[in-house]
Amino acid sequence: MSAKDIFHEVVKLALQKEQWVITNDPLKFKYGNVNFQIDLGAERLVAAEKEGEKIAVEIKSFLNPSAITDFYAALGQFLSYRLALEANEPDRILYMAVPLDAYRTFFQLEFTQSAIRRYQVLLIVYDPVNEVIVQWIK
């Protein structure tokens, strides 16, 4: 079992503040013979829908000295998870949760912006100090 990200509980609480119900902590599933484990699975009932929105959230801290190395690992993990999730739970949308400081700096770089657009990475920007979600980026 992999270790939880340092901000795991912060993001979990922030989602709950926005009326998300944490359904899986972690969200585990198989694709073929490969086991996957995404940090969180959550649902929120949407008015006039029998079934609510379903998301999966992979939480990242970007605290290592090299943000680009963290990004390479996070992007590869995100793309692999999205592929496997599409086969197992196609109605669940995958997000990468990133801290506000990293979003304001590294995620504003031209390269990072291009990669996020090219690979259609959906982001949740969270404030680890105030334990809230600052922005959803689709």
Short mmCIF file of N, CA and C in Angstrom, two decimals:
data_model
loop_
_atom_site.label_atom_id
_atom_site.label_comp_id
_atom_site.label_asym_id
_atom_site.label_seq_id
_atom_site.Cartn_x
_atom_site.Cartn_y
_atom_site.Cartn_z
N MET A 1 0.85 -1.18 0.00
CA MET A 1 0.00 0.00 0.00
C MET A 1 0.89 1.24 0.00
N SER A 2 0.62 2.16 -0.89
CA SER A 2 1.46 3.36 -0.98
C SER A 2 1.09 4.34 0.14
N ALA A 3 2.04 5.18 0.47
CA ALA A 3 1.83 6.15 1.53
C ALA A 3 0.90 7.27 1.07
N LYS A 4 0.11 7.77 2.00
CA LYS A 4 -0.78 8.89 1.68
C LYS A 4 0.04 10.16 1.54
N ASP A 5 -0.40 11.02 0.64
CA ASP A 5 0.25 12.31 0.46
C ASP A 5 0.11 13.12 1.76
N ILE A 6 1.07 13.98 2.01
CA ILE A 6 1.07 14.80 3.22
C ILE A 6 -0.22 15.64 3.36
N PHE A 7 -0.83 16.00 2.23
CA PHE A 7 -2.04 16.82 2.26
C PHE A 7 -3.32 16.02 2.04
N HIS A 8 -3.24 14.71 2.19
CA HIS A 8 -4.40 13.83 1.96
C HIS A 8 -5.62 14.26 2.77
N GLU A 9 -5.44 14.40 4.06
CA GLU A 9 -6.57 14.75 4.95
C GLU A 9 -7.09 16.16 4.68
N VAL A 10 -6.21 17.06 4.29
CA VAL A 10 -6.61 18.43 3.95
C VAL A 10 -7.55 18.42 2.76
N VAL A 11 -7.19 17.71 1.71
CA VAL A 11 -8.03 17.66 0.50
C VAL A 11 -9.33 16.94 0.81
N LYS A 12 -9.26 15.89 1.57
CA LYS A 12 -10.47 15.15 1.95
C LYS A 12 -11.44 16.07 2.68
N LEU A 13 -10.95 16.83 3.65
CA LEU A 13 -11.79 17.77 4.40
C LEU A 13 -12.33 18.87 3.49
N ALA A 14 -11.49 19.38 2.61
CA ALA A 14 -11.92 20.45 1.68
C ALA A 14 -13.05 19.95 0.78
N LEU A 15 -12.96 18.73 0.30
CA LEU A 15 -14.04 18.16 -0.52
C LEU A 15 -15.33 18.03 0.29
N GLN A 16 -15.19 17.58 1.50
CA GLN A 16 -16.37 17.43 2.36
C GLN A 16 -17.03 18.78 2.64
N LYS A 17 -16.23 19.82 2.77
CA LYS A 17 -16.78 21.17 2.96
C LYS A 17 -17.62 21.61 1.76
N GLU A 18 -17.31 21.04 0.58
CA GLU A 18 -18.06 21.36 -0.64
C GLU A 18 -19.16 20.34 -0.92
N GLN A 19 -19.55 19.62 0.11
CA GLN A 19 -20.66 18.66 0.05
C GLN A 19 -20.36 17.39 -0.74
N TRP A 20 -19.09 17.05 -0.90
CA TRP A 20 -18.74 15.77 -1.50
C TRP A 20 -18.74 14.72 -0.41
N VAL A 21 -19.23 13.54 -0.74
CA VAL A 21 -19.21 12.40 0.17
C VAL A 21 -18.04 11.51 -0.26
N ILE A 22 -17.13 11.28 0.65
CA ILE A 22 -15.98 10.42 0.34
C ILE A 22 -16.48 8.97 0.37
N THR A 23 -16.41 8.31 -0.77
CA THR A 23 -16.90 6.95 -0.89
C THR A 23 -15.77 5.92 -0.84
N ASN A 24 -14.58 6.34 -1.19
CA ASN A 24 -13.43 5.44 -1.20
C ASN A 24 -12.19 6.19 -0.75
N ASP A 25 -11.48 5.61 0.21
CA ASP A 25 -10.25 6.22 0.72
C ASP A 25 -9.27 5.10 1.07
N PRO A 26 -8.58 4.60 0.07
CA PRO A 26 -8.45 4.99 -1.33
C PRO A 26 -9.47 4.28 -2.23
N LEU A 27 -9.49 4.70 -3.48
CA LEU A 27 -10.31 4.06 -4.52
C LEU A 27 -9.43 2.99 -5.17
N LYS A 28 -9.78 1.72 -4.94
CA LYS A 28 -8.98 0.61 -5.47
C LYS A 28 -9.75 -0.11 -6.56
N PHE A 29 -9.03 -0.52 -7.61
CA PHE A 29 -9.63 -1.30 -8.68
C PHE A 29 -8.52 -1.96 -9.49
N LYS A 30 -8.92 -2.90 -10.34
CA LYS A 30 -7.97 -3.61 -11.19
C LYS A 30 -8.28 -3.31 -12.65
N TYR A 31 -7.24 -3.29 -13.44
CA TYR A 31 -7.38 -3.22 -14.89
C TYR A 31 -6.49 -4.34 -15.42
N GLY A 32 -7.11 -5.41 -15.89
CA GLY A 32 -6.34 -6.58 -16.25
C GLY A 32 -5.70 -7.15 -14.99
N ASN A 33 -4.40 -7.33 -15.03
CA ASN A 33 -3.68 -7.86 -13.87
C ASN A 33 -2.99 -6.77 -13.06
N VAL A 34 -3.32 -5.52 -13.34
CA VAL A 34 -2.66 -4.41 -12.64
C VAL A 34 -3.61 -3.83 -11.60
N ASN A 35 -3.11 -3.67 -10.39
CA ASN A 35 -3.87 -3.05 -9.31
C ASN A 35 -3.63 -1.55 -9.30
N PHE A 36 -4.71 -0.79 -9.15
CA PHE A 36 -4.62 0.66 -9.07
C PHE A 36 -5.19 1.14 -7.75
N GLN A 37 -4.66 2.28 -7.29
CA GLN A 37 -5.12 2.86 -6.05
C GLN A 37 -5.04 4.38 -6.16
N ILE A 38 -6.18 5.02 -6.37
CA ILE A 38 -6.26 6.48 -6.46
C ILE A 38 -6.61 6.99 -5.06
N ASP A 39 -6.06 8.12 -4.68
CA ASP A 39 -6.20 8.61 -3.31
C ASP A 39 -7.63 8.64 -2.78
N LEU A 40 -8.55 9.26 -3.54
CA LEU A 40 -9.92 9.40 -3.05
C LEU A 40 -10.94 9.15 -4.15
N GLY A 41 -12.05 8.60 -3.76
CA GLY A 41 -13.23 8.53 -4.61
C GLY A 41 -14.32 9.31 -3.88
N ALA A 42 -15.11 10.10 -4.60
CA ALA A 42 -16.15 10.90 -3.95
C ALA A 42 -17.35 11.03 -4.87
N GLU A 43 -18.49 11.31 -4.25
CA GLU A 43 -19.74 11.52 -4.98
C GLU A 43 -20.46 12.73 -4.40
N ARG A 44 -21.23 13.35 -5.26
CA ARG A 44 -22.09 14.45 -4.81
C ARG A 44 -23.39 14.34 -5.59
N LEU A 45 -24.49 14.35 -4.87
CA LEU A 45 -25.79 14.31 -5.54
C LEU A 45 -26.04 15.63 -6.23
N VAL A 46 -26.53 15.54 -7.44
CA VAL A 46 -26.83 16.73 -8.22
C VAL A 46 -28.34 16.82 -8.35
N ALA A 47 -28.88 17.98 -8.16
CA ALA A 47 -30.32 18.17 -8.23
C ALA A 47 -30.88 17.63 -9.53
N ALA A 48 -32.02 16.97 -9.45
CA ALA A 48 -32.75 16.43 -10.60
C ALA A 48 -32.04 15.25 -11.26
N GLU A 49 -31.05 14.67 -10.61
CA GLU A 49 -30.38 13.48 -11.15
C GLU A 49 -30.50 12.36 -10.14
N LYS A 50 -30.78 11.17 -10.64
CA LYS A 50 -30.83 10.01 -9.75
C LYS A 50 -29.45 9.64 -9.27
N GLU A 51 -28.51 9.71 -10.19
CA GLU A 51 -27.13 9.42 -9.82
C GLU A 51 -26.37 10.73 -9.79
N GLY A 52 -25.49 10.87 -8.83
CA GLY A 52 -24.73 12.10 -8.70
C GLY A 52 -23.46 12.10 -9.51
N GLU A 53 -22.70 13.15 -9.33
CA GLU A 53 -21.37 13.25 -9.94
C GLU A 53 -20.44 12.33 -9.18
N LYS A 54 -19.55 11.69 -9.90
CA LYS A 54 -18.54 10.84 -9.28
C LYS A 54 -17.17 11.32 -9.73
N ILE A 55 -16.28 11.46 -8.77
CA ILE A 55 -14.92 11.88 -9.10
C ILE A 55 -13.92 10.95 -8.42
N ALA A 56 -12.72 10.97 -8.94
CA ALA A 56 -11.56 10.35 -8.31
C ALA A 56 -10.52 11.46 -8.22
N VAL A 57 -9.80 11.51 -7.11
CA VAL A 57 -8.85 12.59 -6.88
C VAL A 57 -7.49 12.02 -6.52
N GLU A 58 -6.50 12.37 -7.31
CA GLU A 58 -5.12 12.01 -7.00
C GLU A 58 -4.47 13.27 -6.42
N ILE A 59 -4.03 13.17 -5.18
CA ILE A 59 -3.53 14.32 -4.42
C ILE A 59 -2.01 14.42 -4.55
N LYS A 60 -1.55 15.61 -4.87
CA LYS A 60 -0.12 15.86 -5.01
C LYS A 60 0.28 17.05 -4.14
N SER A 61 1.51 17.01 -3.63
CA SER A 61 1.99 18.09 -2.75
C SER A 61 2.96 19.04 -3.45
N PHE A 62 3.74 18.55 -4.39
CA PHE A 62 4.76 19.36 -5.08
C PHE A 62 5.68 20.06 -4.07
N LEU A 63 6.19 19.30 -3.11
CA LEU A 63 7.07 19.85 -2.09
C LEU A 63 8.54 19.50 -2.30
N ASN A 64 8.83 18.64 -3.28
CA ASN A 64 10.22 18.26 -3.53
C ASN A 64 10.98 19.41 -4.17
N PRO A 65 12.30 19.40 -4.08
CA PRO A 65 13.10 20.49 -4.65
C PRO A 65 12.88 20.69 -6.15
N SER A 66 12.57 19.61 -6.87
CA SER A 66 12.37 19.72 -8.30
C SER A 66 10.89 19.56 -8.65
N ALA A 67 10.23 20.67 -8.93
CA ALA A 67 8.82 20.63 -9.30
C ALA A 67 8.63 19.88 -10.61
N ILE A 68 9.58 19.99 -11.53
CA ILE A 68 9.44 19.32 -12.81
C ILE A 68 9.48 17.80 -12.64
N THR A 69 10.32 17.32 -11.75
CA THR A 69 10.37 15.88 -11.47
C THR A 69 9.06 15.42 -10.85
N ASP A 70 8.53 16.20 -9.91
CA ASP A 70 7.22 15.89 -9.33
C ASP A 70 6.15 15.87 -10.41
N PHE A 71 6.23 16.81 -11.34
CA PHE A 71 5.23 16.90 -12.40
C PHE A 71 5.31 15.70 -13.34
N TYR A 72 6.52 15.30 -13.71
CA TYR A 72 6.66 14.12 -14.57
C TYR A 72 5.98 12.91 -13.94
N ALA A 73 6.26 12.69 -12.66
CA ALA A 73 5.67 11.55 -11.96
C ALA A 73 4.16 11.69 -11.85
N ALA A 74 3.70 12.88 -11.51
CA ALA A 74 2.25 13.11 -11.34
C ALA A 74 1.51 12.95 -12.66
N LEU A 75 2.07 13.47 -13.74
CA LEU A 75 1.41 13.38 -15.04
C LEU A 75 1.34 11.93 -15.52
N GLY A 76 2.43 11.20 -15.39
CA GLY A 76 2.42 9.79 -15.79
C GLY A 76 1.42 8.98 -14.99
N GLN A 77 1.38 9.24 -13.71
CA GLN A 77 0.42 8.55 -12.84
C GLN A 77 -1.01 8.93 -13.22
N PHE A 78 -1.26 10.20 -13.44
CA PHE A 78 -2.59 10.69 -13.81
C PHE A 78 -3.06 10.03 -15.10
N LEU A 79 -2.22 10.02 -16.12
CA LEU A 79 -2.62 9.45 -17.41
C LEU A 79 -2.89 7.95 -17.31
N SER A 80 -2.07 7.24 -16.54
CA SER A 80 -2.29 5.81 -16.33
C SER A 80 -3.59 5.56 -15.58
N TYR A 81 -3.83 6.34 -14.54
CA TYR A 81 -5.07 6.19 -13.76
C TYR A 81 -6.30 6.50 -14.62
N ARG A 82 -6.20 7.52 -15.44
CA ARG A 82 -7.35 7.90 -16.26
C ARG A 82 -7.69 6.79 -17.25
N LEU A 83 -6.68 6.22 -17.86
CA LEU A 83 -6.89 5.12 -18.81
C LEU A 83 -7.58 3.94 -18.12
N ALA A 84 -7.06 3.54 -16.98
CA ALA A 84 -7.63 2.41 -16.24
C ALA A 84 -9.02 2.72 -15.71
N LEU A 85 -9.23 3.94 -15.26
CA LEU A 85 -10.53 4.34 -14.73
C LEU A 85 -11.59 4.36 -15.82
N GLU A 86 -11.22 4.79 -17.01
CA GLU A 86 -12.18 4.81 -18.14
C GLU A 86 -12.71 3.41 -18.44
N ALA A 87 -11.89 2.39 -18.24
CA ALA A 87 -12.31 1.02 -18.49
C ALA A 87 -13.15 0.46 -17.35
N ASN A 88 -12.90 0.92 -16.13
CA ASN A 88 -13.56 0.36 -14.96
C ASN A 88 -14.75 1.17 -14.47
N GLU A 89 -14.62 2.46 -14.47
CA GLU A 89 -15.69 3.35 -14.00
C GLU A 89 -15.75 4.57 -14.92
N PRO A 90 -16.29 4.39 -16.13
CA PRO A 90 -16.27 5.48 -17.12
C PRO A 90 -17.08 6.71 -16.70
N ASP A 91 -17.94 6.59 -15.71
CA ASP A 91 -18.72 7.74 -15.26
C ASP A 91 -18.00 8.55 -14.18
N ARG A 92 -16.82 8.11 -13.77
CA ARG A 92 -16.06 8.80 -12.72
C ARG A 92 -15.00 9.68 -13.38
N ILE A 93 -14.93 10.94 -12.99
CA ILE A 93 -13.99 11.90 -13.58
C ILE A 93 -12.77 12.03 -12.67
N LEU A 94 -11.59 11.95 -13.26
CA LEU A 94 -10.35 12.02 -12.51
C LEU A 94 -9.81 13.45 -12.46
N TYR A 95 -9.42 13.87 -11.27
CA TYR A 95 -8.79 15.17 -11.05
C TYR A 95 -7.44 14.98 -10.37
N MET A 96 -6.52 15.89 -10.64
CA MET A 96 -5.27 15.98 -9.90
C MET A 96 -5.41 17.17 -8.97
N ALA A 97 -5.21 16.93 -7.67
CA ALA A 97 -5.29 18.01 -6.69
C ALA A 97 -3.88 18.54 -6.44
N VAL A 98 -3.72 19.86 -6.59
CA VAL A 98 -2.41 20.49 -6.41
C VAL A 98 -2.55 21.66 -5.43
N PRO A 99 -1.52 21.90 -4.62
CA PRO A 99 -1.59 23.00 -3.67
C PRO A 99 -1.52 24.37 -4.35
N LEU A 100 -2.11 25.33 -3.71
CA LEU A 100 -2.20 26.69 -4.23
C LEU A 100 -0.84 27.28 -4.59
N ASP A 101 0.15 27.11 -3.74
CA ASP A 101 1.48 27.66 -4.02
C ASP A 101 2.07 27.10 -5.31
N ALA A 102 1.95 25.79 -5.50
CA ALA A 102 2.47 25.17 -6.73
C ALA A 102 1.68 25.66 -7.94
N TYR A 103 0.38 25.82 -7.77
CA TYR A 103 -0.44 26.29 -8.89
C TYR A 103 -0.05 27.72 -9.29
N ARG A 104 0.20 28.56 -8.30
CA ARG A 104 0.55 29.96 -8.57
C ARG A 104 1.94 30.13 -9.19
N THR A 105 2.79 29.15 -9.01
CA THR A 105 4.16 29.26 -9.53
C THR A 105 4.36 28.29 -10.69
N PHE A 106 4.66 27.04 -10.37
CA PHE A 106 5.00 26.06 -11.39
C PHE A 106 3.90 25.84 -12.43
N PHE A 107 2.66 25.83 -12.01
CA PHE A 107 1.55 25.57 -12.94
C PHE A 107 1.22 26.76 -13.83
N GLN A 108 1.90 27.88 -13.64
CA GLN A 108 1.71 29.04 -14.52
C GLN A 108 2.77 29.10 -15.61
N LEU A 109 3.76 28.22 -15.54
CA LEU A 109 4.81 28.20 -16.56
C LEU A 109 4.22 27.76 -17.90
N GLU A 110 4.77 28.28 -18.97
CA GLU A 110 4.28 27.96 -20.30
C GLU A 110 4.28 26.45 -20.57
N PHE A 111 5.36 25.78 -20.19
CA PHE A 111 5.43 24.34 -20.41
C PHE A 111 4.33 23.61 -19.66
N THR A 112 4.15 23.93 -18.41
CA THR A 112 3.15 23.25 -17.58
C THR A 112 1.75 23.49 -18.13
N GLN A 113 1.47 24.74 -18.51
CA GLN A 113 0.16 25.07 -19.08
C GLN A 113 -0.08 24.28 -20.36
N SER A 114 0.94 24.19 -21.20
CA SER A 114 0.81 23.43 -22.46
C SER A 114 0.54 21.95 -22.19
N ALA A 115 1.25 21.38 -21.23
CA ALA A 115 1.07 19.97 -20.90
C ALA A 115 -0.33 19.72 -20.33
N ILE A 116 -0.79 20.59 -19.47
CA ILE A 116 -2.13 20.45 -18.87
C ILE A 116 -3.20 20.49 -19.97
N ARG A 117 -3.04 21.41 -20.92
CA ARG A 117 -4.00 21.49 -22.03
C ARG A 117 -3.90 20.26 -22.93
N ARG A 118 -2.69 19.92 -23.33
CA ARG A 118 -2.49 18.80 -24.27
C ARG A 118 -3.05 17.50 -23.72
N TYR A 119 -2.79 17.23 -22.44
CA TYR A 119 -3.20 15.96 -21.84
C TYR A 119 -4.53 16.06 -21.09
N GLN A 120 -5.18 17.22 -21.20
CA GLN A 120 -6.50 17.44 -20.62
C GLN A 120 -6.57 17.01 -19.16
N VAL A 121 -5.63 17.54 -18.38
CA VAL A 121 -5.56 17.25 -16.96
C VAL A 121 -6.53 18.18 -16.22
N LEU A 122 -7.45 17.61 -15.50
CA LEU A 122 -8.39 18.39 -14.70
C LEU A 122 -7.77 18.61 -13.33
N LEU A 123 -7.84 19.84 -12.86
CA LEU A 123 -7.17 20.19 -11.60
C LEU A 123 -8.15 20.63 -10.52
N ILE A 124 -7.79 20.30 -9.30
CA ILE A 124 -8.40 20.88 -8.11
C ILE A 124 -7.26 21.62 -7.42
N VAL A 125 -7.41 22.91 -7.25
CA VAL A 125 -6.40 23.71 -6.56
C VAL A 125 -6.88 23.86 -5.12
N TYR A 126 -6.05 23.43 -4.18
CA TYR A 126 -6.45 23.49 -2.77
C TYR A 126 -5.49 24.34 -1.96
N ASP A 127 -6.03 24.94 -0.92
CA ASP A 127 -5.25 25.75 0.02
C ASP A 127 -5.01 24.88 1.25
N PRO A 128 -3.77 24.40 1.45
CA PRO A 128 -3.51 23.51 2.58
C PRO A 128 -3.59 24.20 3.94
N VAL A 129 -3.46 25.50 3.98
CA VAL A 129 -3.53 26.23 5.25
C VAL A 129 -4.97 26.37 5.71
N ASN A 130 -5.84 26.81 4.81
CA ASN A 130 -7.25 27.03 5.16
C ASN A 130 -8.13 25.81 4.92
N GLU A 131 -7.54 24.76 4.37
CA GLU A 131 -8.23 23.48 4.12
C GLU A 131 -9.48 23.66 3.28
N VAL A 132 -9.31 24.39 2.17
CA VAL A 132 -10.43 24.64 1.25
C VAL A 132 -9.96 24.45 -0.19
N ILE A 133 -10.94 24.22 -1.06
CA ILE A 133 -10.66 24.16 -2.48
C ILE A 133 -10.80 25.58 -3.02
N VAL A 134 -9.79 26.03 -3.70
CA VAL A 134 -9.75 27.39 -4.24
C VAL A 134 -10.35 27.43 -5.64
N GLN A 135 -10.09 26.38 -6.42
CA GLN A 135 -10.53 26.42 -7.82
C GLN A 135 -10.61 25.01 -8.39
N TRP A 136 -11.63 24.81 -9.24
CA TRP A 136 -11.76 23.60 -10.05
C TRP A 136 -11.44 24.02 -11.48
N ILE A 137 -10.51 23.33 -12.11
CA ILE A 137 -10.11 23.70 -13.47
C ILE A 137 -10.34 22.51 -14.39
N LYS A 138 -11.28 22.72 -15.33
CA LYS A 138 -11.63 21.66 -16.30
C LYS A 138 -11.04 21.99 -17.64
#
